Amino acid sequence: MSGLNDPSTQWWRHAVVYQVYVRSFADSDGDGIGDLPGITARLPHLADLGVDALWITPFYTSPQHDHGYDVADYCDVDPLFGSLADADALIARAHELDLRVVVDLVPNHTSSEHEWFKAALAAGPGSPERARYIFRDSPGGPPNNWSSVFGGPAWTQVDDGPDREGQWYLHLFDSTQPDLDWRNPEVPAMFEGVLRFWLDRGVDGFRVDVAHGLFKEETLRDQVLAEGATASSGQVNTDHSMVSRELKDEPMWDQPEVHDVYRSWHKLLNEAGPDKMAVAEAWTQSPESTVAFVRPDELDQAFNFAWLLADWSAEAFSDVVTSTLEAAQPVGASPTWVLSNHDVVRHVTRYGGGAQGLARGRAATLTMLALPGSSYLYQGEELGLEQVDVAPEDRQDPSYLRTGEVGRDGCRVPMPWAGDNPPYDFGPGSTQPWIPQPADWAPLTAAAQAADPDSTLSFYREALRIRRGFAWSAGDEVEMLDLGADVLAFRRGPLTVVLNCGDAAAELPQGEVLLASGPVDGKLPADTAAWLR
Ligand code: GLC
Ligand code: MG
């Protein structure tokens, strides 16, 4: 049987997807910046790790103000990262290794260097070129009180000559990322072309950036702010490059019209083949609003940020598991889990850093990998990398440049592959990468860890190897077990999973320990998880 809803073709339902941050994965040409041939050369690392797919962050033509999330040409490769031929070679090599390729799609905004925006500036107020973006006349100040996610106002005024006051354009992110007007039919038409372009080149899916954006409440009314709150668009709390969500009035996000776009993309993807997928990055306010993005005729998956936002407590993790599964069940979508990505503080550091942070990170990972659905891993977590305290002069995140807050550079430090000193084989020769690597990473390189059976890399490989044996057969049901307030415990098919979030060792349930995140000896130590059968 094959067809639209045949789960056997829906490879993503229980996949492990590895996020490649292109600038920081591997550099082939010695310019200190990762690139597509660098990724291709390192694909065996992903095959050996045992993941099913890789998601690659934007490598399209871009002035790199937001490191590729500011796209100037959606259908070409930035020379910094290679060429279209390099993209084809990457996709072909990945497929040879049985790895699916998911590319990033950035539909909420273009770069200010996109030809559409340049034409909009040149054509002036009232033109059809301006109507692809959100330009407004607003003498004396911005049209409303919205803030950019990256700090400061969400509006920038342009110069329309000496005879009139310049118009303002909306940018929910950096001023070099003007928001498109999705009510203009030219915009959806352009993105359908972009989807088809990459599908024709053989990609297996898309990660949809800011999927909850796209439409703004048509009146562009002010955001109602809680007393004492500063105007903010949520998503990235730039203080700690962490994320925080609270229920608030958000006329700029999660508008109902956005779902029509995903219904049309669903049809387009299905026409391209039953095995094409899309995953939404949607920072919505509740599990119910996230699930709207994965109704059967919309996108296939949505990131579940609740898992990475949960505190280190059995109760918090248990609540997330229960509410995630409950929300996903009625729409039949496969749930997702994620602990780290290129926008948040690495989870080993979030969990306190050092030996305890690493123990907790491994334990949370093992727990996540046992749950039904897909797990998204972020490059370097398989090495146990921590957030790096990047020196102010090396910081490049636009949120840092707009606000002076630390920003997200610390989770984007280039990968250490081998050797005793930076650049740790990140690229050829001794060129130092675009963000300096710490001097003490030699024991963390992939080569050093591959040789050590107790390393974090060996642990990830073993977990993914065992996972392949049950991921598809263990079913979607999770039965929560009560092993005390400090222990998260559940059964999924033949597997029993225990995570000890308390301070003292806990009893292990009956069964054979298949894998543990740290040493176990009759009991389950604090900050440790185990799989039993
Ligand atoms: C998404 C990306 C983030 C980017 C932003 C604007 O949240 O993950 O890195 O800065 O969108 O495109
Ligand atoms: Mg390079």
Short mmCIF file of N, CA and C and ligand atoms in Angstrom, two decimals, residues 27 29 31 33-35 80, ligand 2:
data_model
loop_
_atom_site.label_atom_id
_atom_site.label_comp_id
_atom_site.label_asym_id
_atom_site.label_seq_id
_atom_site.Cartn_x
_atom_site.Cartn_y
_atom_site.Cartn_z
N ASP A 27 34.34 23.15 7.66
CA ASP A 27 34.80 24.10 6.64
C ASP A 27 35.70 23.37 5.65
N ASP A 29 37.01 24.90 2.71
CA ASP A 29 37.90 25.73 1.89
C ASP A 29 38.82 26.63 2.70
N ASP A 31 38.24 29.04 4.86
CA ASP A 31 37.92 30.45 5.16
C ASP A 31 37.40 30.62 6.58
N ILE A 33 34.75 29.34 7.84
CA ILE A 33 33.29 29.27 7.91
C ILE A 33 32.84 27.95 7.29
N GLY A 34 32.00 27.24 7.98
CA GLY A 34 31.50 25.97 7.48
C GLY A 34 30.80 26.14 6.15
N ASP A 35 30.72 25.06 5.37
CA ASP A 35 30.14 25.16 4.03
C ASP A 35 29.57 23.80 3.61
N LEU A 80 29.66 31.81 -0.07
CA LEU A 80 30.32 31.47 1.19
C LEU A 80 30.19 29.97 1.49
MG MG B 2 34.28 27.55 4.23
#
